[in-house]
GROMACS .gro file of C-alpha atoms in nm:
model
  442
    1MET     CA    1   0.902   0.389   0.911
    2SER     CA    2   0.630   0.130   0.894
    3LYS     CA    3   0.279   0.241   0.974
    4PRO     CA    4   0.056   0.043   1.210
    5ILE     CA    5  -0.229  -0.145   1.045
    6VAL     CA    6  -0.582  -0.120   1.187
    7ALA     CA    7  -0.847  -0.363   1.063
    8ILE     CA    8  -1.225  -0.333   1.088
    9VAL     CA    9  -1.419  -0.653   1.154
   10GLY     CA   10  -1.795  -0.696   1.193
   11ARG     CA   11  -2.114  -0.856   1.065
   12PRO     CA   12  -2.280  -0.739   0.743
   13ASN     CA   13  -2.485  -0.417   0.778
   14VAL     CA   14  -2.340  -0.300   1.109
   15GLY     CA   15  -2.178  -0.003   0.935
   16LYS     CA   16  -1.825  -0.121   0.853
   17SER     CA   17  -1.810   0.068   0.525
   18THR     CA   18  -1.967   0.381   0.674
   19LEU     CA   19  -1.704   0.388   0.948
   20PHE     CA   20  -1.430   0.314   0.694
   21ASN     CA   21  -1.541   0.603   0.473
   22VAL     CA   22  -1.571   0.845   0.765
   23LEU     CA   23  -1.221   0.763   0.890
   24ALA     CA   24  -1.069   0.763   0.544
   25GLY     CA   25  -1.229   1.101   0.470
   26ASP     CA   26  -1.084   1.262   0.163
   27ASN     CA   27  -0.750   1.092   0.183
   28ILE     CA   28  -0.876   0.770   0.029
   29SER     CA   29  -0.562   0.607  -0.100
   30ILE     CA   30  -0.700   0.492  -0.432
   31VAL     CA   31  -0.582   0.731  -0.698
   32LYS     CA   32  -0.869   0.794  -0.936
   33ASP     CA   33  -0.662   0.814  -1.253
   34THR     CA   34  -0.450   0.506  -1.195
   35PRO     CA   35  -0.584   0.238  -1.425
   36GLY     CA   36  -0.596  -0.112  -1.289
   37VAL     CA   37  -0.598  -0.005  -0.927
   38THR     CA   38  -0.871  -0.173  -0.726
   39ARG     CA   39  -1.203   0.001  -0.731
   40ASP     CA   40  -1.337  -0.142  -0.409
   41ARG     CA   41  -1.150   0.048  -0.144
   42ILE     CA   42  -0.994  -0.209   0.083
   43TYR     CA   43  -0.745   0.019   0.253
   44ALA     CA   44  -0.681   0.387   0.313
   45ASP     CA   45  -0.426   0.606   0.486
   46VAL     CA   46  -0.558   0.777   0.796
   47GLU     CA   47  -0.406   1.043   1.019
   48TRP     CA   48  -0.529   1.116   1.371
   49LEU     CA   49  -0.347   1.381   1.578
   50ASN     CA   50   0.017   1.276   1.542
   51HIS     CA   51  -0.054   0.921   1.437
   52LYS     CA   52  -0.059   0.780   1.086
   53PHE     CA   53  -0.193   0.436   1.015
   54THR     CA   54  -0.330   0.219   0.737
   55LEU     CA   55  -0.695   0.128   0.777
   56VAL     CA   56  -0.810  -0.202   0.629
   57ASP     CA   57  -1.168  -0.309   0.568
   58THR     CA   58  -1.179  -0.688   0.589
   59GLY     CA   59  -1.543  -0.711   0.478
   60GLY     CA   60  -1.644  -0.799   0.130
   61ILE     CA   61  -1.913  -1.044   0.050
   62GLU     CA   62  -2.256  -1.014   0.211
   63PRO     CA   63  -2.367  -1.377   0.241
   64GLU     CA   64  -2.725  -1.501   0.264
   65SER     CA   65  -2.742  -1.757   0.538
   66LYS     CA   66  -2.647  -1.735   0.905
   67ASP     CA   67  -2.390  -2.017   0.886
   68ILE     CA   68  -2.213  -1.855   0.595
   69ILE     CA   69  -2.214  -1.522   0.779
   70LEU     CA   70  -2.039  -1.680   1.074
   71SER     CA   71  -1.777  -1.860   0.867
   72GLN     CA   72  -1.715  -1.542   0.665
   73MET     CA   73  -1.676  -1.343   0.984
   74ARG     CA   74  -1.431  -1.595   1.119
   75ASP     CA   75  -1.228  -1.561   0.800
   76GLN     CA   76  -1.235  -1.183   0.826
   77ALA     CA   77  -1.135  -1.198   1.191
   78GLN     CA   78  -0.849  -1.430   1.100
   79ILE     CA   79  -0.725  -1.187   0.835
   80ALA     CA   80  -0.739  -0.908   1.093
   81ILE     CA   81  -0.560  -1.118   1.355
   82ASP     CA   82  -0.289  -1.211   1.105
   83THR     CA   83  -0.220  -0.867   0.964
   84ALA     CA   84  -0.337  -0.594   1.199
   85ASN     CA   85  -0.169  -0.426   1.494
   86VAL     CA   86  -0.507  -0.317   1.633
   87ILE     CA   87  -0.856  -0.451   1.552
   88ILE     CA   88  -1.178  -0.248   1.555
   89PHE     CA   89  -1.467  -0.487   1.621
   90ILE     CA   90  -1.789  -0.315   1.523
   91THR     CA   91  -2.137  -0.415   1.644
   92ASP     CA   92  -2.483  -0.261   1.609
   93VAL     CA   93  -2.683  -0.125   1.903
   94ARG     CA   94  -3.012  -0.166   1.714
   95GLN     CA   95  -2.963  -0.535   1.641
   96GLY     CA   96  -2.822  -0.590   1.989
   97LEU     CA   97  -2.581  -0.865   2.084
   98VAL     CA   98  -2.607  -1.168   1.853
   99ASP     CA   99  -2.452  -1.511   1.860
  100ALA     CA  100  -2.210  -1.444   1.573
  101ASP     CA  101  -2.069  -1.143   1.764
  102ALA     CA  102  -1.995  -1.363   2.066
  103LYS     CA  103  -1.821  -1.630   1.855
  104VAL     CA  104  -1.600  -1.378   1.678
  105ALA     CA  105  -1.525  -1.205   2.010
  106ASP     CA  106  -1.391  -1.540   2.138
  107MET     CA  107  -1.148  -1.562   1.846
  108LEU     CA  108  -1.035  -1.204   1.892
  109ARG     CA  109  -0.988  -1.249   2.265
  110ARG     CA  110  -0.773  -1.558   2.216
  111SER     CA  111  -0.556  -1.381   1.960
  112ARG     CA  112  -0.422  -1.148   2.232
  113LYS     CA  113  -0.424  -0.864   1.978
  114PRO     CA  114  -0.556  -0.529   2.104
  115VAL     CA  115  -0.927  -0.503   2.020
  116VAL     CA  116  -1.137  -0.187   2.038
  117LEU     CA  117  -1.503  -0.282   2.073
  118VAL     CA  118  -1.730  -0.033   1.897
  119VAL     CA  119  -2.109  -0.017   1.920
  120ASN     CA  120  -2.240   0.168   1.617
  121LYS     CA  121  -2.569   0.350   1.540
  122VAL     CA  122  -2.594   0.514   1.883
  123ASP     CA  123  -2.769   0.838   1.800
  124ASN     CA  124  -2.860   0.934   2.155
  125PHE     CA  125  -2.588   0.867   2.408
  126ASP     CA  126  -2.808   0.931   2.716
  127ARG     CA  127  -3.097   0.718   2.608
  128GLN     CA  128  -2.911   0.424   2.455
  129MET     CA  129  -2.627   0.376   2.703
  130MET     CA  130  -2.799   0.081   2.879
  131ASP     CA  131  -2.814  -0.100   2.542
  132VAL     CA  132  -2.446  -0.025   2.484
  133TYR     CA  133  -2.347  -0.173   2.821
  134GLU     CA  134  -2.498  -0.505   2.716
  135PHE     CA  135  -2.188  -0.549   2.494
  136TYR     CA  136  -1.967  -0.579   2.805
  137ASN     CA  137  -2.092  -0.940   2.797
  138LEU     CA  138  -1.861  -1.009   2.502
  139GLY     CA  139  -1.572  -1.003   2.747
  140ILE     CA  140  -1.339  -0.799   2.529
  141GLY     CA  141  -1.337  -0.480   2.727
  142GLU     CA  142  -1.527  -0.157   2.732
  143PRO     CA  143  -1.773  -0.089   2.447
  144HIS     CA  144  -1.728   0.249   2.273
  145ALA     CA  145  -2.054   0.405   2.160
  146ILE     CA  146  -2.038   0.578   1.820
  147SER     CA  147  -2.257   0.685   1.534
  148ALA     CA  148  -2.053   0.643   1.216
  149SER     CA  149  -2.312   0.818   1.000
  150GLY     CA  150  -2.357   1.101   1.253
  151LYS     CA  151  -1.980   1.118   1.318
  152LEU     CA  152  -2.035   1.096   1.697
  153GLY     CA  153  -1.784   0.942   1.935
  154ILE     CA  154  -1.526   0.893   1.659
  155GLY     CA  155  -1.251   1.096   1.831
  156ASP     CA  156  -1.267   0.901   2.156
  157MET     CA  157  -1.261   0.577   1.960
  158LEU     CA  158  -0.951   0.688   1.765
  159ASP     CA  159  -0.778   0.791   2.088
  160GLU     CA  160  -0.836   0.438   2.210
  161VAL     CA  161  -0.712   0.280   1.885
  162THR     CA  162  -0.395   0.492   1.862
  163GLY     CA  163  -0.331   0.435   2.234
  164TYR     CA  164  -0.243   0.075   2.145
  165PHE     CA  165   0.022   0.171   1.889
  166ASP     CA  166   0.370   0.069   1.981
  167PRO     CA  167   0.570   0.395   2.000
  168GLU     CA  168   0.878   0.201   1.889
  169MET     CA  169   0.704   0.091   1.572
  170GLU     CA  170   0.588   0.442   1.490
  171ASN     CA  171   0.930   0.592   1.556
  172GLU     CA  172   1.122   0.300   1.418
  173GLU     CA  173   1.452   0.436   1.298
  174GLU     CA  174   1.511   0.361   0.933
  175SER     CA  175   1.715   0.045   0.952
  176GLU     CA  176   2.022   0.052   0.732
  177ILE     CA  177   1.932  -0.285   0.587
  178PRO     CA  178   1.711  -0.248   0.280
  179ARG     CA  179   1.378  -0.431   0.290
  180ILE     CA  180   1.256  -0.599  -0.026
  181ALA     CA  181   0.897  -0.724  -0.053
  182ILE     CA  182   0.834  -1.009  -0.293
  183VAL     CA  183   0.471  -0.976  -0.402
  184GLY     CA  184   0.249  -1.132  -0.665
  185LYS     CA  185  -0.044  -1.365  -0.714
  186PRO     CA  186  -0.056  -1.696  -0.525
  187ASN     CA  187   0.158  -1.972  -0.685
  188VAL     CA  188   0.367  -1.739  -0.896
  189GLY     CA  189   0.685  -1.866  -0.726
  190LYS     CA  190   0.748  -1.617  -0.444
  191SER     CA  191   0.873  -1.876  -0.195
  192SER     CA  192   1.083  -2.059  -0.453
  193LEU     CA  193   1.248  -1.730  -0.540
  194VAL     CA  194   1.337  -1.657  -0.178
  195ASN     CA  195   1.458  -2.014  -0.128
  196LYS     CA  196   1.672  -1.999  -0.441
  197LEU     CA  197   1.824  -1.666  -0.332
  198LEU     CA  198   1.892  -1.821   0.007
  199GLY     CA  199   2.042  -2.135  -0.143
  200SER     CA  200   2.283  -1.950  -0.363
  201ASN     CA  201   2.385  -1.728  -0.071
  202ARG     CA  202   2.390  -1.986   0.208
  203VAL     CA  203   2.294  -1.777   0.505
  204ILE     CA  204   2.119  -1.857   0.828
  205VAL     CA  205   1.752  -1.772   0.789
  206SER     CA  206   1.660  -1.540   1.069
  207ASP     CA  207   1.289  -1.523   1.127
  208ILE     CA  208   1.218  -1.170   1.228
  209ALA     CA  209   0.853  -1.177   1.323
  210GLY     CA  210   0.671  -0.997   1.046
  211THR     CA  211   0.333  -0.839   1.097
  212THR     CA  212   0.166  -1.153   0.972
  213ARG     CA  213   0.198  -1.505   1.099
  214ASP     CA  214   0.323  -1.630   0.769
  215ALA     CA  215   0.505  -1.341   0.611
  216ILE     CA  216   0.853  -1.430   0.714
  217ASP     CA  217   1.140  -1.184   0.692
  218THR     CA  218   1.454  -1.352   0.568
  219THR     CA  219   1.798  -1.193   0.584
  220ILE     CA  220   2.010  -1.269   0.279
  221MET     CA  221   2.373  -1.175   0.218
  222HIS     CA  222   2.491  -1.103  -0.134
  223ASN     CA  223   2.838  -0.972  -0.220
  224GLY     CA  224   2.886  -0.862   0.140
  225ASN     CA  225   2.558  -0.667   0.152
  226GLU     CA  226   2.264  -0.759   0.371
  227TYR     CA  227   1.903  -0.753   0.248
  228ILE     CA  228   1.581  -0.836   0.429
  229PHE     CA  229   1.331  -1.014   0.204
  230ILE     CA  230   0.967  -0.995   0.307
  231ASP     CA  231   0.787  -1.296   0.164
  232THR     CA  232   0.408  -1.276   0.141
  233ALA     CA  233   0.370  -1.637   0.037
  234GLY     CA  234   0.192  -1.901   0.238
  235LEU     CA  235  -0.174  -1.843   0.170
  236ARG     CA  236  -0.285  -2.140   0.371
  237LYS     CA  237  -0.653  -2.056   0.349
  238LYS     CA  238  -0.850  -2.326   0.173
  239ASN     CA  239  -1.117  -2.077   0.088
  240LYS     CA  240  -1.379  -2.160  -0.172
  241ILE     CA  241  -1.458  -1.801  -0.252
  242LYS     CA  242  -1.206  -1.659  -0.495
  243GLU     CA  243  -1.302  -1.299  -0.425
  244GLU     CA  244  -1.230  -1.337  -0.054
  245LEU     CA  245  -0.901  -1.506  -0.130
  246GLU     CA  246  -0.800  -1.222  -0.357
  247ARG     CA  247  -0.900  -0.969  -0.094
  248TYR     CA  248  -0.702  -1.161   0.165
  249SER     CA  249  -0.388  -1.163  -0.046
  250ILE     CA  250  -0.426  -0.793  -0.127
  251ILE     CA  251  -0.449  -0.703   0.244
  252ARG     CA  252  -0.140  -0.912   0.307
  253THR     CA  253   0.035  -0.736   0.020
  254VAL     CA  254  -0.051  -0.393   0.161
  255SER     CA  255   0.113  -0.482   0.492
  256ALA     CA  256   0.427  -0.615   0.319
  257VAL     CA  257   0.456  -0.319   0.081
  258GLU     CA  258   0.410  -0.079   0.373
  259ARG     CA  259   0.732  -0.210   0.530
  260ALA     CA  260   0.941  -0.237   0.215
  261ASP     CA  261   1.184  -0.004   0.040
  262VAL     CA  262   1.171  -0.188  -0.291
  263VAL     CA  263   0.891  -0.409  -0.420
  264VAL     CA  264   0.956  -0.698  -0.655
  265LEU     CA  265   0.636  -0.791  -0.838
  266LEU     CA  266   0.661  -1.147  -0.961
  267ILE     CA  267   0.465  -1.223  -1.279
  268ASP     CA  268   0.411  -1.571  -1.420
  269ALA     CA  269   0.555  -1.584  -1.773
  270THR     CA  270   0.324  -1.870  -1.865
  271GLU     CA  271   0.013  -1.665  -1.770
  272GLY     CA  272   0.122  -1.320  -1.880
  273VAL     CA  273   0.038  -1.002  -1.690
  274THR     CA  274  -0.308  -1.009  -1.527
  275GLU     CA  275  -0.550  -0.762  -1.373
  276GLN     CA  276  -0.455  -0.875  -1.024
  277ASP     CA  277  -0.089  -0.805  -1.106
  278ALA     CA  278  -0.196  -0.452  -1.197
  279LYS     CA  279  -0.383  -0.414  -0.866
  280ILE     CA  280  -0.081  -0.529  -0.667
  281ALA     CA  281   0.152  -0.300  -0.863
  282GLY     CA  282  -0.088  -0.011  -0.798
  283ILE     CA  283  -0.046  -0.054  -0.421
  284ALA     CA  284   0.332  -0.013  -0.448
  285HIS     CA  285   0.294   0.279  -0.690
  286GLU     CA  286   0.062   0.472  -0.457
  287ARG     CA  287   0.296   0.418  -0.167
  288GLY     CA  288   0.594   0.551  -0.362
  289LYS     CA  289   0.803   0.235  -0.340
  290GLY     CA  290   1.088   0.134  -0.569
  291MET     CA  291   0.954  -0.111  -0.826
  292ILE     CA  292   1.098  -0.410  -1.008
  293ILE     CA  293   0.882  -0.634  -1.225
  294ALA     CA  294   1.033  -0.980  -1.242
  295VAL     CA  295   0.884  -1.217  -1.498
  296ASN     CA  296   0.932  -1.562  -1.347
  297LYS     CA  297   0.931  -1.908  -1.514
  298TRP     CA  298   1.093  -1.752  -1.822
  299ASP     CA  299   1.267  -2.086  -1.879
  300ALA     CA  300   0.928  -2.256  -1.924
  301LEU     CA  301   0.831  -2.046  -2.225
  302GLU     CA  302   0.871  -2.147  -2.591
  303LYS     CA  303   1.055  -1.850  -2.737
  304ASP     CA  304   1.146  -1.697  -3.070
  305ASP     CA  305   1.345  -1.378  -3.132
  306LYS     CA  306   1.035  -1.160  -3.077
  307THR     CA  307   0.903  -1.315  -2.753
  308ILE     CA  308   1.081  -1.080  -2.514
  309TYR     CA  309   0.966  -0.769  -2.707
  310ARG     CA  310   0.605  -0.883  -2.719
  311PHE     CA  311   0.604  -0.963  -2.349
  312THR     CA  312   0.771  -0.633  -2.258
  313GLU     CA  313   0.514  -0.440  -2.459
  314LYS     CA  314   0.226  -0.624  -2.292
  315VAL     CA  315   0.362  -0.551  -1.941
  316ARG     CA  316   0.430  -0.186  -2.024
  317ASN     CA  317   0.078  -0.139  -2.160
  318THR     CA  318  -0.096  -0.304  -1.865
  319LEU     CA  319   0.117  -0.113  -1.612
  320ALA     CA  320   0.124   0.208  -1.813
  321TYR     CA  321   0.111   0.423  -1.500
  322MET     CA  322   0.455   0.301  -1.388
  323PRO     CA  323   0.685   0.335  -1.689
  324TYR     CA  324   0.974   0.381  -1.443
  325ALA     CA  325   0.952   0.020  -1.317
  326GLU     CA  326   1.253  -0.198  -1.399
  327LEU     CA  327   1.175  -0.517  -1.592
  328LEU     CA  328   1.365  -0.846  -1.558
  329PHE     CA  329   1.311  -1.195  -1.698
  330ILE     CA  330   1.415  -1.459  -1.445
  331SER     CA  331   1.369  -1.817  -1.339
  332ALA     CA  332   1.350  -1.895  -0.968
  333LYS     CA  333   1.382  -2.262  -1.058
  334THR     CA  334   1.705  -2.250  -1.261
  335GLY     CA  335   1.845  -1.935  -1.100
  336GLN     CA  336   1.856  -1.760  -1.438
  337ARG     CA  337   1.945  -1.388  -1.401
  338LEU     CA  338   1.914  -1.385  -1.020
  339PRO     CA  339   2.249  -1.204  -0.974
  340LYS     CA  340   2.100  -0.937  -1.203
  341LEU     CA  341   1.808  -0.907  -0.956
  342PHE     CA  342   2.047  -0.796  -0.680
  343GLU     CA  343   2.218  -0.546  -0.913
  344THR     CA  344   1.878  -0.401  -1.004
  345ILE     CA  345   1.771  -0.381  -0.637
  346ASP     CA  346   2.091  -0.190  -0.554
  347MET     CA  347   2.036   0.049  -0.841
  348VAL     CA  348   1.673   0.117  -0.749
  349LEU     CA  349   1.770   0.177  -0.382
  350GLN     CA  350   2.029   0.428  -0.496
  351TYR     CA  351   1.775   0.620  -0.704
  352GLN     CA  352   1.514   0.605  -0.424
  353ASN     CA  353   1.763   0.794  -0.205
  354LEU     CA  354   1.907   1.028  -0.466
  355ARG     CA  355   1.899   1.400  -0.389
  356VAL     CA  356   1.939   1.663  -0.660
  357GLN     CA  357   2.064   2.011  -0.575
  358THR     CA  358   1.817   2.295  -0.617
  359GLY     CA  359   2.048   2.486  -0.852
  360VAL     CA  360   2.077   2.191  -1.089
  361LEU     CA  361   1.700   2.129  -1.078
  362ASN     CA  362   1.628   2.486  -1.175
  363GLU     CA  363   1.870   2.471  -1.470
  364ILE     CA  364   1.671   2.171  -1.598
  365LEU     CA  365   1.347   2.360  -1.531
  366THR     CA  366   1.460   2.671  -1.723
  367GLU     CA  367   1.571   2.460  -2.018
  368ALA     CA  368   1.246   2.259  -2.016
  369MET     CA  369   1.035   2.577  -2.014
  370ALA     CA  370   1.238   2.721  -2.303
  371MET     CA  371   1.174   2.405  -2.508
  372GLN     CA  372   0.805   2.383  -2.425
  373GLN     CA  373   0.620   2.685  -2.290
  374PRO     CA  374   0.411   2.633  -1.978
  375PRO     CA  375   0.037   2.608  -2.055
  376SER     CA  376  -0.194   2.909  -2.046
  377ASP     CA  377  -0.567   2.940  -2.003
  378ARG     CA  378  -0.786   3.233  -2.111
  379GLY     CA  379  -0.487   3.457  -2.157
  380LYS     CA  380  -0.330   3.371  -1.823
  381ARG     CA  381  -0.001   3.186  -1.849
  382LEU     CA  382   0.143   2.951  -1.589
  383LYS     CA  383   0.457   3.090  -1.430
  384ILE     CA  384   0.692   2.847  -1.262
  385TYR     CA  385   0.918   3.024  -1.013
  386TYR     CA  386   1.140   2.743  -0.894
  387MET     CA  387   1.158   2.381  -0.790
  388THR     CA  388   1.328   2.208  -0.500
  389GLN     CA  389   1.359   1.850  -0.373
  390VAL     CA  390   1.216   1.806  -0.024
  391SER     CA  391   1.257   1.435   0.048
  392VAL     CA  392   1.364   1.091  -0.072
  393LYS     CA  393   1.198   0.747  -0.074
  394PRO     CA  394   1.033   0.843  -0.304
  395PRO     CA  395   1.216   1.152  -0.434
  396THR     CA  396   0.967   1.435  -0.379
  397PHE     CA  397   0.978   1.776  -0.543
  398VAL     CA  398   0.791   2.098  -0.468
  399ILE     CA  399   0.722   2.328  -0.763
  400PHE     CA  400   0.627   2.690  -0.689
  401VAL     CA  401   0.387   2.844  -0.941
  402ASN     CA  402   0.162   3.151  -0.978
  403ASP     CA  403  -0.157   2.949  -1.022
  404LYS     CA  404  -0.207   2.581  -0.932
  405GLU     CA  405  -0.508   2.548  -1.164
  406LEU     CA  406  -0.287   2.615  -1.466
  407MET     CA  407  -0.043   2.337  -1.379
  408HIS     CA  408  -0.176   2.061  -1.603
  409PHE     CA  409  -0.101   1.700  -1.520
  410SER     CA  410   0.059   1.665  -1.865
  411TYR     CA  411   0.308   1.946  -1.794
  412VAL     CA  412   0.408   1.787  -1.464
  413ARG     CA  413   0.463   1.463  -1.657
  414TYR     CA  414   0.675   1.655  -1.911
  415LEU     CA  415   0.894   1.800  -1.633
  416GLU     CA  416   0.920   1.456  -1.472
  417ASN     CA  417   1.049   1.312  -1.800
  418LYS     CA  418   1.308   1.590  -1.825
  419ILE     CA  419   1.431   1.517  -1.471
  420ARG     CA  420   1.448   1.146  -1.550
  421GLU     CA  421   1.645   1.216  -1.870
  422SER     CA  422   1.907   1.393  -1.660
  423PHE     CA  423   1.921   1.171  -1.354
  424GLY     CA  424   1.764   0.837  -1.447
  425PHE     CA  425   1.566   0.774  -1.127
  426ARG     CA  426   1.513   0.424  -1.264
  427GLY     CA  427   1.274   0.201  -1.073
  428THR     CA  428   1.136   0.474  -0.849
  429PRO     CA  429   0.824   0.689  -0.876
  430LEU     CA  430   0.871   1.065  -0.837
  431LYS     CA  431   0.626   1.275  -0.641
  432PHE     CA  432   0.544   1.636  -0.725
  433ILE     CA  433   0.375   1.885  -0.494
  434ILE     CA  434   0.251   2.204  -0.656
  435ARG     CA  435   0.247   2.515  -0.433
  436GLU     CA  436   0.109   2.855  -0.518
  437ARG     CA  437   0.293   3.182  -0.457
  438LYS     CA  438   0.134   3.514  -0.537
  439GLU     CA  439   0.336   3.754  -0.753
  440LYS     CA  440   0.391   3.993  -0.461
  441GLU     CA  441   0.547   3.723  -0.247
  442GLN     CA  442   0.832   3.701  -0.493
   0.00000   0.00000   0.00000
């Protein structure tokens, strides 16, 4: 199921980040202990009533001059138009309607995307309503009065936002055809890879409209199996500001990863693994996707008998939080090891969907506890009653214990390693949920 994407657009200082933080609440998607994952929160998972969506903050740089503000806002609006299913356009009742708002409203109106117009900083609905109505002049529908900092009017606004969601998208049946997102920094060879895979498989390219104008879904046949490749290439922005460009590509990556089963992170062998690679990998890791790291342009590297080991070590250290990721060395240009890419995708898909019986899991658990006693604290020892698998994609396990506080992260990691020793689960993260049961409930 792919979640709708909602983007926030607006001038500097109208309260974009405040609104973002209020909506994201505690379920901010950035995991604190994942190294290399972006610090500035660009996106978060939000739930409202029965709707789940990904919220994206397109803001970023706070420019000095008016002209730069307008061009920045146009860029942000364009990102939102390209990637979002619904756009929240936020304005400020205290500053009133300004020229930049009107220009951006024109762009949004022409895009034919659903736009929810929000007027922020309304602390007194009775007194300030006349000022709110002024925003009808933007011609993009009814203005919704809110106070992000006072948390007023948020529910009505969310009802409006979720009202635009396409029920088919939210209830999209899992298609049988696996979706593979090719992600990575600009110019790492994403398009050449897809083209090479296409070439060697000679299939009609069907352009299924992706969520973005230029992420094209391509169906590829290999050995009688169909795959949909989501290509995030095609950053056509000639943007001077590197930070914006990076933000743009990360937002695009989030929307591709959201729809994928398996993510192939392409790394440039000539550059080595970079911080942005780690950020992109972190997005897939948090979303529990199958993960393959493909080192491209391997043919372009001068090699000796140690090169592959050194490179592997470097990748494993930088992406230490995903030791499960499969690693391949390929060349999109020469086609080196591309058949192996399909084999690896098939294997990862199998593990993403693997279910382990409860009986077998508990045998592993008993054995693991015998080999290494569960931790104790101030005389109280952790008791683990049993463990069961509750879902796949990613495989998710619930562990029932007497006291959640005693379940150290390191012991969960130990149990995860034991499960992997028995079943492999290569290329997929595993998720563990710890539940407490009091002794008397036994």
